[in-house]
Short mmCIF file of C-alpha atoms in Angstrom, two decimals:
data_model
loop_
_atom_site.label_atom_id
_atom_site.label_comp_id
_atom_site.label_asym_id
_atom_site.label_seq_id
_atom_site.Cartn_x
_atom_site.Cartn_y
_atom_site.Cartn_z
CA MET G 849 -6.03 24.27 -25.67
CA GLU G 850 -8.69 23.01 -23.24
CA TRP G 851 -8.01 20.09 -20.91
CA SER G 852 -9.32 18.84 -17.61
CA PHE G 853 -6.59 19.22 -15.01
CA ASP G 854 -8.23 17.88 -11.87
CA SER G 855 -6.51 17.97 -8.52
CA PHE G 856 -6.52 14.74 -6.56
CA GLY G 857 -9.32 15.94 -4.31
CA ARG G 858 -11.64 16.33 -7.33
CA ILE G 859 -13.63 19.14 -5.67
CA ALA G 860 -13.65 21.66 -8.52
CA ARG G 861 -13.84 19.69 -11.77
CA HIS G 862 -14.04 21.51 -15.09
CA ASP G 863 -11.98 22.15 -18.19
CA ARG G 864 -8.95 24.38 -17.71
CA SER G 865 -6.85 26.26 -20.23
CA SER G 866 -3.24 25.34 -20.81
CA ILE G 867 -0.25 26.28 -22.92
CA ALA G 868 2.65 24.09 -23.98
CA LEU G 869 5.99 24.76 -22.34
CA GLU G 870 7.67 25.77 -25.60
CA ASN G 871 4.88 28.21 -26.37
CA ALA G 872 5.11 29.66 -22.88
CA LYS G 873 8.85 30.13 -23.32
CA ALA G 874 8.19 32.07 -26.52
CA MET G 875 5.95 34.47 -24.58
CA PHE G 876 8.44 35.15 -21.80
CA GLY G 877 10.06 38.57 -21.82
CA ARG G 878 7.54 39.88 -24.33
CA ALA G 879 4.43 42.02 -24.13
CA ALA G 880 2.36 39.00 -25.23
CA LEU G 881 2.39 37.83 -21.60
CA ASP G 882 0.85 41.04 -20.26
CA GLY G 883 -2.22 40.27 -18.20
CA VAL G 884 -1.76 36.48 -18.49
CA SER G 885 -0.80 34.41 -15.46
CA LEU G 886 0.85 31.00 -15.66
CA LEU G 887 1.33 28.01 -13.37
CA ALA G 888 3.13 24.71 -13.87
CA PHE G 889 1.02 21.55 -13.62
CA GLY G 890 2.71 18.24 -12.82
CA ASN G 891 0.81 15.01 -12.27
CA GLY G 892 -2.21 16.40 -10.40
CA ARG G 893 -1.47 14.81 -7.00
CA SER G 894 -2.05 17.96 -4.96
CA TYR G 895 -5.37 17.67 -3.13
CA GLY G 896 -6.56 21.25 -3.49
CA ASP G 897 -6.27 24.29 -5.71
CA SER G 898 -2.57 25.09 -5.33
CA CYS G 899 -2.16 23.39 -8.74
CA HIS G 900 -5.00 25.34 -10.39
CA ASN G 901 -4.97 28.68 -12.17
CA ASP G 902 -8.49 29.20 -13.46
CA ALA G 903 -7.88 32.88 -14.20
CA GLY G 904 -4.86 32.05 -16.35
CA LEU G 905 -3.05 29.19 -18.07
CA LEU G 906 -1.52 25.96 -16.83
CA VAL G 907 1.79 24.72 -18.25
CA PRO G 908 1.79 20.89 -18.38
CA MET G 909 5.22 19.59 -17.34
CA ARG G 910 4.75 15.82 -17.23
CA SER G 911 6.19 15.18 -20.72
CA HIS G 912 9.45 16.89 -19.75
CA ASN G 913 10.64 13.89 -17.77
CA ARG G 914 14.13 12.91 -18.91
CA ILE G 915 16.73 11.69 -16.46
CA LEU G 916 19.67 13.92 -17.39
CA GLY G 917 22.41 12.25 -15.40
CA PHE G 918 23.27 10.11 -12.41
CA ASP G 919 26.58 9.91 -10.52
CA GLU G 920 26.83 6.47 -8.93
CA GLU G 921 29.61 7.60 -6.62
CA SER G 922 27.94 10.64 -5.08
CA GLY G 923 24.32 9.58 -5.56
CA ILE G 924 23.47 12.88 -7.22
CA LEU G 925 20.78 12.57 -9.89
CA GLU G 926 19.68 15.27 -12.30
CA ALA G 927 16.29 15.14 -14.00
CA GLN G 928 13.77 17.33 -15.74
CA ALA G 929 10.95 18.59 -13.55
CA GLY G 930 8.31 16.32 -15.09
CA ALA G 931 10.06 13.10 -14.06
CA LEU G 932 8.02 11.08 -11.58
CA LEU G 933 9.54 9.93 -8.31
CA SER G 934 8.84 6.38 -9.52
CA GLU G 935 11.07 7.01 -12.53
CA ILE G 936 13.82 8.34 -10.29
CA ILE G 937 13.57 5.25 -8.08
CA GLU G 938 13.76 2.95 -11.11
CA THR G 939 16.93 4.70 -12.27
CA ALA G 940 18.73 4.86 -8.93
CA ALA G 941 17.67 1.67 -7.12
CA PRO G 942 19.81 -0.75 -9.17
CA HIS G 943 22.83 1.23 -7.94
CA GLY G 944 21.84 1.04 -4.27
CA TYR G 945 20.12 4.40 -3.86
CA PHE G 946 16.66 5.52 -2.79
CA LEU G 947 14.87 8.82 -2.26
CA PRO G 948 16.01 10.47 0.98
CA VAL G 949 12.46 11.76 1.48
CA THR G 950 9.30 10.45 -0.14
CA PRO G 951 5.62 11.35 0.24
CA GLY G 952 2.87 8.72 0.31
CA THR G 953 2.73 8.38 -3.46
CA ARG G 954 5.51 7.82 -5.99
CA PHE G 955 3.43 9.37 -8.76
CA VAL G 956 4.53 12.92 -7.92
CA THR G 957 6.76 14.84 -10.31
CA LEU G 958 10.17 16.07 -9.25
CA GLY G 959 9.04 19.65 -9.82
CA GLY G 960 5.94 19.06 -7.71
CA ALA G 961 7.96 17.52 -4.88
CA ILE G 962 10.16 20.62 -4.81
CA ALA G 963 7.35 23.14 -5.24
CA ASN G 964 5.46 21.58 -2.31
CA ASP G 965 8.60 20.66 -0.34
CA VAL G 966 7.03 17.32 0.48
CA HIS G 967 7.86 15.35 3.61
CA GLY G 968 7.76 11.68 4.51
CA LYS G 969 7.92 9.23 7.39
CA ASN G 970 11.48 10.24 8.31
CA HIS G 971 11.25 14.00 8.83
CA HIS G 972 12.86 13.56 12.26
CA LEU G 973 16.07 12.46 10.51
CA ARG G 974 16.03 13.82 6.95
CA GLY G 975 13.78 16.87 7.01
CA THR G 976 11.89 17.76 3.85
CA PHE G 977 12.55 17.02 0.19
CA GLY G 978 14.07 20.47 -0.21
CA CYS G 979 16.85 19.62 2.23
CA HIS G 980 18.31 17.31 -0.43
CA ILE G 981 18.13 19.54 -3.50
CA GLU G 982 21.64 20.43 -4.66
CA SER G 983 20.48 22.94 -7.25
CA LEU G 984 17.69 23.69 -9.69
CA LYS G 985 17.08 25.62 -12.90
CA LEU G 986 14.21 28.09 -12.79
CA LEU G 987 12.72 29.85 -15.83
CA ARG G 988 11.06 33.14 -14.93
CA SER G 989 8.82 35.34 -17.03
CA ASP G 990 11.74 37.66 -17.81
CA GLY G 991 12.91 34.90 -20.12
CA MET G 992 16.00 34.18 -18.02
CA ILE G 993 17.00 30.79 -16.61
CA HIS G 994 18.14 31.24 -13.01
CA HIS G 995 20.50 28.69 -11.45
CA CYS G 996 19.47 28.38 -7.81
CA SER G 997 20.98 26.66 -4.78
CA ASN G 998 21.90 27.44 -1.20
CA ALA G 999 25.03 29.14 -2.57
CA GLU G 1000 23.70 30.77 -5.77
CA ASN G 1001 20.55 32.90 -5.89
CA ALA G 1002 19.94 31.62 -2.39
CA GLN G 1003 16.90 33.77 -1.64
CA LEU G 1004 15.20 32.77 -4.86
CA PHE G 1005 16.06 29.15 -4.07
CA ALA G 1006 14.43 29.48 -0.64
CA ALA G 1007 11.30 30.94 -2.21
CA THR G 1008 11.10 28.24 -4.87
CA VAL G 1009 11.43 25.29 -2.46
CA GLY G 1010 7.91 25.02 -1.07
CA GLY G 1011 6.82 27.99 -3.18
CA MET G 1012 3.99 26.07 -4.88
CA GLY G 1013 5.23 26.92 -8.37
CA LEU G 1014 4.79 30.66 -7.94
CA THR G 1015 8.39 31.76 -8.58
CA GLY G 1016 8.50 30.46 -12.16
CA LEU G 1017 8.88 27.18 -14.03
CA ILE G 1018 11.24 24.65 -12.46
CA LEU G 1019 12.91 23.08 -15.50
CA SER G 1020 15.24 20.60 -13.83
CA ALA G 1021 16.94 19.82 -10.55
CA ARG G 1022 19.85 17.95 -9.04
CA ILE G 1023 18.99 15.87 -5.96
CA ARG G 1024 21.27 13.96 -3.61
CA LEU G 1025 19.87 10.47 -3.10
CA MET G 1026 20.37 8.19 -0.11
CA ALA G 1027 22.45 5.01 -0.19
CA VAL G 1028 20.51 2.04 1.21
CA GLY G 1029 21.31 -1.59 1.88
CA SER G 1030 18.03 -2.73 0.34
CA LEU G 1031 14.73 -1.46 -0.95
CA ASP G 1032 13.06 -3.86 1.49
CA ILE G 1033 12.02 -2.50 4.86
CA GLU G 1034 12.38 -4.21 8.23
CA GLN G 1035 9.02 -3.24 9.66
CA ARG G 1036 7.71 -3.39 13.21
CA ILE G 1037 4.10 -2.74 14.22
CA THR G 1038 3.31 -1.61 17.76
CA PRO G 1039 -0.36 -1.38 18.73
CA PHE G 1040 -1.43 1.32 21.18
CA GLY G 1041 -4.70 1.42 23.08
CA ASN G 1042 -5.09 5.21 23.15
CA LEU G 1043 -3.32 8.38 22.11
CA SER G 1044 -1.62 8.81 25.48
CA GLU G 1045 0.17 5.53 24.82
CA TYR G 1046 1.19 6.76 21.37
CA PHE G 1047 2.63 10.05 22.62
CA ALA G 1048 4.54 8.13 25.29
CA ILE G 1049 6.43 6.04 22.70
CA ALA G 1050 6.62 8.28 19.61
CA GLU G 1051 9.81 10.18 20.44
CA ALA G 1052 11.69 7.05 21.44
CA ALA G 1053 10.58 5.34 18.22
CA ASP G 1054 11.99 8.22 16.19
CA ARG G 1055 15.37 7.92 17.88
CA VAL G 1056 15.95 4.33 16.75
CA ASN G 1057 14.11 4.17 13.42
CA GLU G 1058 14.51 5.74 10.00
CA TYR G 1059 10.75 5.76 9.46
CA ALA G 1060 7.80 6.12 11.80
CA VAL G 1061 4.09 6.74 11.20
CA ALA G 1062 0.93 6.01 13.17
CA TRP G 1063 -2.49 4.99 11.90
CA VAL G 1064 -5.34 5.98 14.20
CA ASP G 1065 -8.81 4.46 14.32
CA GLN G 1066 -10.64 7.78 14.29
CA LEU G 1067 -14.04 6.16 14.82
CA ALA G 1068 -13.21 4.01 17.84
CA SER G 1069 -15.05 5.09 20.97
CA GLY G 1070 -15.38 4.11 24.60
CA ARG G 1071 -12.43 2.12 25.95
CA SER G 1072 -11.01 1.83 22.41
CA GLU G 1073 -11.01 5.58 21.73
CA GLY G 1074 -7.70 6.73 20.24
CA ARG G 1075 -6.40 3.25 19.50
CA GLY G 1076 -4.11 2.61 16.57
CA VAL G 1077 -0.79 1.18 15.43
CA LEU G 1078 2.66 2.71 15.25
CA ILE G 1079 4.48 1.49 12.15
CA THR G 1080 8.26 1.83 12.19
CA GLY G 1081 10.85 0.70 9.68
CA ASN G 1082 14.46 0.67 8.54
CA HIS G 1083 16.04 -0.39 5.29
CA ALA G 1084 17.10 -4.03 5.34
CA SER G 1085 20.61 -5.14 4.44
CA ASN G 1086 19.73 -8.02 2.10
CA GLY G 1087 20.81 -6.17 -1.04
CA ASN G 1088 17.43 -6.23 -2.81
CA ARG G 1089 17.51 -3.57 -5.53
CA ASP G 1090 14.43 -4.61 -7.48
CA ALA G 1091 12.48 -1.39 -7.98
CA GLN G 1092 9.59 -2.91 -9.90
CA GLY G 1093 7.53 -3.54 -6.79
CA SER G 1094 4.45 -5.72 -6.76
CA GLU G 1095 2.01 -5.49 -9.62
CA THR G 1096 -1.67 -5.15 -8.89
CA GLN G 1097 -4.78 -5.03 -10.99
CA LEU G 1098 -6.83 -3.28 -8.32
CA ALA G 1099 -8.55 -0.15 -9.55
CA VAL G 1100 -11.70 1.93 -9.24
CA PRO G 1101 -12.49 1.94 -12.97
CA PHE G 1102 -15.25 4.54 -13.07
CA ASP G 1103 -16.79 7.40 -11.12
CA LEU G 1104 -19.15 6.18 -8.44
CA PRO G 1105 -22.51 7.94 -8.05
CA PHE G 1106 -22.07 8.05 -4.25
CA SER G 1107 -19.34 7.82 -1.64
CA MET G 1108 -18.56 4.31 -0.45
CA LEU G 1109 -16.75 5.74 2.55
CA ASN G 1110 -19.44 6.24 5.16
CA ARG G 1111 -19.45 5.70 8.91
CA PRO G 1112 -20.73 2.08 8.90
CA SER G 1113 -18.28 0.93 6.20
CA LEU G 1114 -15.34 2.73 7.80
CA THR G 1115 -16.15 1.40 11.26
CA ILE G 1116 -15.96 -2.15 9.90
CA PHE G 1117 -12.80 -1.41 7.88
CA ASN G 1118 -11.02 0.24 10.81
CA SER G 1119 -11.84 -2.62 13.15
CA LEU G 1120 -10.57 -5.24 10.70
CA TYR G 1121 -7.46 -3.19 9.87
CA PHE G 1122 -6.56 -2.68 13.53
CA ARG G 1123 -6.94 -6.38 14.30
CA ALA G 1124 -4.94 -7.46 11.24
CA LYS G 1125 -2.09 -5.06 11.95
CA SER G 1126 -2.04 -5.84 15.68
CA ARG G 1127 -1.28 -9.51 14.95
CA LYS G 1128 2.04 -8.63 13.28
CA LYS G 1129 4.00 -7.59 16.35
CA GLU G 1130 7.26 -9.31 15.40
CA PRO G 1131 9.65 -7.48 13.02
CA HIS G 1132 9.21 -8.62 9.43
CA LEU G 1133 10.32 -7.68 5.92
CA THR G 1134 8.01 -5.81 3.60
CA GLY G 1135 8.47 -4.36 0.13
CA PHE G 1136 9.18 -0.66 -0.28
CA ASP G 1137 6.01 -0.18 -2.33
CA SER G 1138 3.69 -1.54 0.36
CA PHE G 1139 5.53 0.36 3.11
CA PHE G 1140 5.69 3.77 1.45
CA TYR G 1141 2.93 3.66 -1.17
CA PRO G 1142 0.09 1.34 -0.10
CA LEU G 1143 -2.59 3.37 -1.86
CA ASP G 1144 -0.65 3.48 -5.13
CA GLY G 1145 -1.68 -0.15 -5.47
CA VAL G 1146 -5.29 0.90 -6.12
CA ARG G 1147 -5.55 3.07 -9.22
CA ASN G 1148 -7.96 6.00 -8.95
CA TRP G 1149 -8.78 5.21 -5.33
CA ASN G 1150 -9.96 8.80 -4.87
CA ARG G 1151 -13.07 7.83 -6.85
CA LEU G 1152 -14.24 5.96 -3.76
CA TYR G 1153 -15.25 9.31 -2.32
CA GLY G 1154 -17.94 9.77 -4.92
CA PRO G 1155 -18.65 12.51 -7.46
CA ARG G 1156 -18.31 15.39 -4.98
CA GLY G 1157 -14.71 14.57 -4.20
CA LEU G 1158 -12.77 14.69 -0.94
CA TYR G 1159 -11.17 17.18 1.37
CA GLN G 1160 -7.91 16.38 3.08
CA HIS G 1161 -7.01 18.29 6.23
CA GLN G 1162 -3.41 18.17 7.34
CA SER G 1163 -2.25 20.21 10.28
CA VAL G 1164 0.83 20.43 12.45
CA VAL G 1165 0.69 21.51 16.10
CA PRO G 1166 3.64 22.10 18.45
CA LEU G 1167 5.00 19.22 20.50
CA GLU G 1168 3.72 20.43 23.85
CA ALA G 1169 0.19 21.12 22.57
CA ALA G 1170 -0.31 17.94 20.55
CA PRO G 1171 -1.28 15.54 23.39
CA HIS G 1172 -4.27 17.77 24.12
CA VAL G 1173 -5.12 19.20 20.70
CA VAL G 1174 -4.93 16.04 18.57
CA PRO G 1175 -7.49 14.09 20.66
CA ALA G 1176 -9.74 17.17 20.63
CA MET G 1177 -9.55 17.36 16.82
CA LEU G 1178 -10.44 13.69 16.47
CA ALA G 1179 -13.34 14.15 18.88
CA ALA G 1180 -14.57 17.19 16.94
CA SER G 1181 -14.63 15.12 13.76
CA ARG G 1182 -16.61 12.35 15.43
CA ASP G 1183 -19.02 14.85 16.99
CA ALA G 1184 -19.61 16.35 13.54
CA GLY G 1185 -20.54 12.92 12.17
CA GLN G 1186 -17.62 13.00 9.74
CA ALA G 1187 -15.71 9.79 9.09
CA SER G 1188 -12.07 9.94 8.01
CA PHE G 1189 -11.00 7.09 5.74
CA LEU G 1190 -7.32 7.60 6.50
CA THR G 1191 -6.17 9.14 9.78
CA VAL G 1192 -2.39 9.44 10.04
CA LEU G 1193 -0.24 10.87 12.81
CA LYS G 1194 3.48 11.60 12.51
CA ARG G 1195 6.10 13.42 14.54
CA PHE G 1196 8.08 16.18 12.84
CA GLY G 1197 11.64 16.83 13.98
CA ASP G 1198 13.51 20.12 14.17
CA MET G 1199 15.50 19.80 10.93
CA ARG G 1200 14.84 23.08 9.17
CA SER G 1201 13.86 23.25 5.52
CA PRO G 1202 15.49 25.77 3.16
CA GLY G 1203 12.01 26.75 1.95
CA LEU G 1204 10.31 29.97 3.08
CA LEU G 1205 6.84 28.42 2.95
CA SER G 1206 7.68 24.87 3.95
CA PHE G 1207 4.83 23.28 5.92
CA PRO G 1208 6.58 21.17 8.59
CA GLN G 1209 7.58 22.61 11.94
CA PRO G 1210 8.56 20.76 15.14
CA GLY G 1211 5.44 19.01 16.39
CA TYR G 1212 2.90 16.39 15.42
CA THR G 1213 1.09 16.36 12.10
CA LEU G 1214 -2.41 14.94 11.80
CA THR G 1215 -3.94 14.06 8.43
CA MET G 1216 -7.60 13.23 7.86
CA ASP G 1217 -9.60 12.61 4.66
CA PHE G 1218 -13.29 13.50 4.47
CA PRO G 1219 -15.88 12.90 1.76
CA ASN G 1220 -17.30 16.21 0.56
CA ARG G 1221 -20.71 16.58 2.20
CA GLY G 1222 -21.06 20.26 1.52
CA GLN G 1223 -21.40 22.93 4.20
CA ARG G 1224 -21.22 20.59 7.18
CA THR G 1225 -17.85 19.33 5.97
CA LEU G 1226 -16.66 22.90 5.43
CA ASP G 1227 -17.82 23.85 8.92
CA LEU G 1228 -15.83 20.99 10.42
CA LEU G 1229 -12.71 21.92 8.46
CA ALA G 1230 -13.00 25.53 9.61
CA LEU G 1231 -13.22 24.30 13.21
CA LEU G 1232 -10.12 22.15 12.75
CA ASP G 1233 -8.36 25.20 11.29
CA ARG G 1234 -9.19 27.26 14.37
CA MET G 1235 -8.00 24.56 16.73
CA THR G 1236 -4.73 24.30 14.81
CA ILE G 1237 -4.00 28.03 14.72
CA GLU G 1238 -4.96 28.56 18.38
CA ALA G 1239 -2.44 25.86 19.30
CA GLY G 1240 0.32 27.68 17.40
CA GLY G 1241 0.26 25.36 14.37
CA ARG G 1242 -0.48 25.65 10.67
CA VAL G 1243 -2.56 23.99 7.94
CA ASN G 1244 -0.86 22.44 4.90
CA PRO G 1245 -1.40 24.66 1.82
CA TYR G 1246 -0.86 22.01 -0.83
CA LYS G 1247 -3.48 19.76 0.75
CA ASP G 1248 -6.02 22.59 0.97
CA GLN G 1249 -9.03 23.66 -1.10
CA ARG G 1250 -10.80 26.12 1.21
CA MET G 1251 -8.83 27.60 4.11
CA SER G 1252 -9.39 31.29 4.76
CA ALA G 1253 -6.86 34.03 4.12
CA ALA G 1254 -6.65 34.59 7.87
CA THR G 1255 -5.83 30.92 8.53
CA PHE G 1256 -3.07 30.89 5.94
CA LYS G 1257 -1.50 34.15 7.07
CA ALA G 1258 -1.61 33.14 10.73
CA GLY G 1259 0.26 29.93 9.96
CA PHE G 1260 2.75 31.38 7.47
CA ALA G 1261 3.83 34.79 8.74
CA GLN G 1262 6.61 34.89 6.13
CA TRP G 1263 4.17 35.01 3.21
CA GLN G 1264 4.89 38.70 2.60
CA GLN G 1265 8.61 38.02 2.36
CA PHE G 1266 7.80 35.27 -0.15
CA GLU G 1267 5.58 37.63 -2.16
CA GLN G 1268 8.64 39.72 -2.95
CA TRP G 1269 10.09 36.74 -4.84
CA ARG G 1270 6.92 35.50 -6.52
CA ASP G 1271 7.08 35.96 -10.29
CA GLU G 1272 4.42 38.57 -11.06
CA ARG G 1273 3.26 36.49 -14.04
CA PHE G 1274 2.66 33.36 -11.96
CA CYS G 1275 -0.34 32.79 -9.76
CA SER G 1276 -2.71 30.06 -8.53
CA ASP G 1277 -6.26 29.80 -7.29
CA PHE G 1278 -4.87 29.11 -3.83
CA TRP G 1279 -2.70 32.24 -3.78
CA ARG G 1280 -5.55 34.46 -4.94
CA ARG G 1281 -7.84 32.97 -2.31
CA THR G 1282 -5.41 33.40 0.58
CA ALA G 1283 -2.37 35.66 0.26
CA LEU G 1284 -3.93 38.10 -2.23
CA ALA G 1285 -7.26 38.25 -0.41
CA SER G 1286 -8.16 40.34 2.59
CA GLY G 1287 -8.75 38.64 5.92
#
């Protein structure tokens, strides 16, 4: 069957071959699978090619989305891998529970959240998504279902968490949710005039807040260079359990023939955004959807980048290097004439993930989005890679579409250990381009 399974970055857009889960199961353990590679595909929210398998078949998992059980006492929820985080929230919120870790979109599948070991605004307290997985069921090409946890098949569990779907098909998982007093967030916004001011307050903000994230005006120059706002938050205690969130009709309904996100438009947007946010210095309540998922309110917002798509670069650099490296990376982007629509800075803590290939490490993570302008964008991204690796950091694989094999292997020295646990019948475009390539 031929479908178009785009990644969210929309760089490589073409029809891709797929096979239904039940048909894939019928092939497992038989000679019919010889020479055919598989890869699960969730909801297409990965930015790069870690969710693509152009030399093989994709296995769509979204329709396998049943909530299998929920214990209101322990907060443990079990669901099939295709369930969206939004569906998990809708099930658990009326009982006073929320996700212990959530990425910036709720339209990620449970299987995708595990396979990418996603992180959120509270890594300093809760670590990654994988830290809260009680157990999972993994179907491998030998036809066997493997029950994995920290206590059972522990090495396979470690490879699967953050393993980008390469150890087999995650069928279902049990996750321990977090009890909260409300879905509402008590939010505080602290403006900073430059990055030195941000680094001076970031650690202290983490100590007293569940959530912390900074937005940086990447295009500001002169006396305003490095300005931004630190957004912190904690769950309120007002008992609001309404998980519906605010409805919006905002959408980008069709593909634009050009990118709307250029330097002049972003300069105006950043200036207005900084001023608007800076006015809200007093603590105030905000809904969970606007705090965690502001861009979910605009359907198909990635179309704003135009027909050539977007590259997202997310890096993490060690704590001691960040005050020097992060400003240099922002300056390099400006010098290259590249405008980032969304520039986000967060502090990772030292809570260790169970995953072999988990992205976070203690340090600061910088995320920038760039419209695809061909070779000059690729040249900038390669420069940002070098700056990251030279500082002792790493580049996020599940946000990537083009990093070199050398960049990946320098950031993830344990890739060879992981390769021992990869299912030989599972592969991705990313893995072929990096781990299986020379360099």
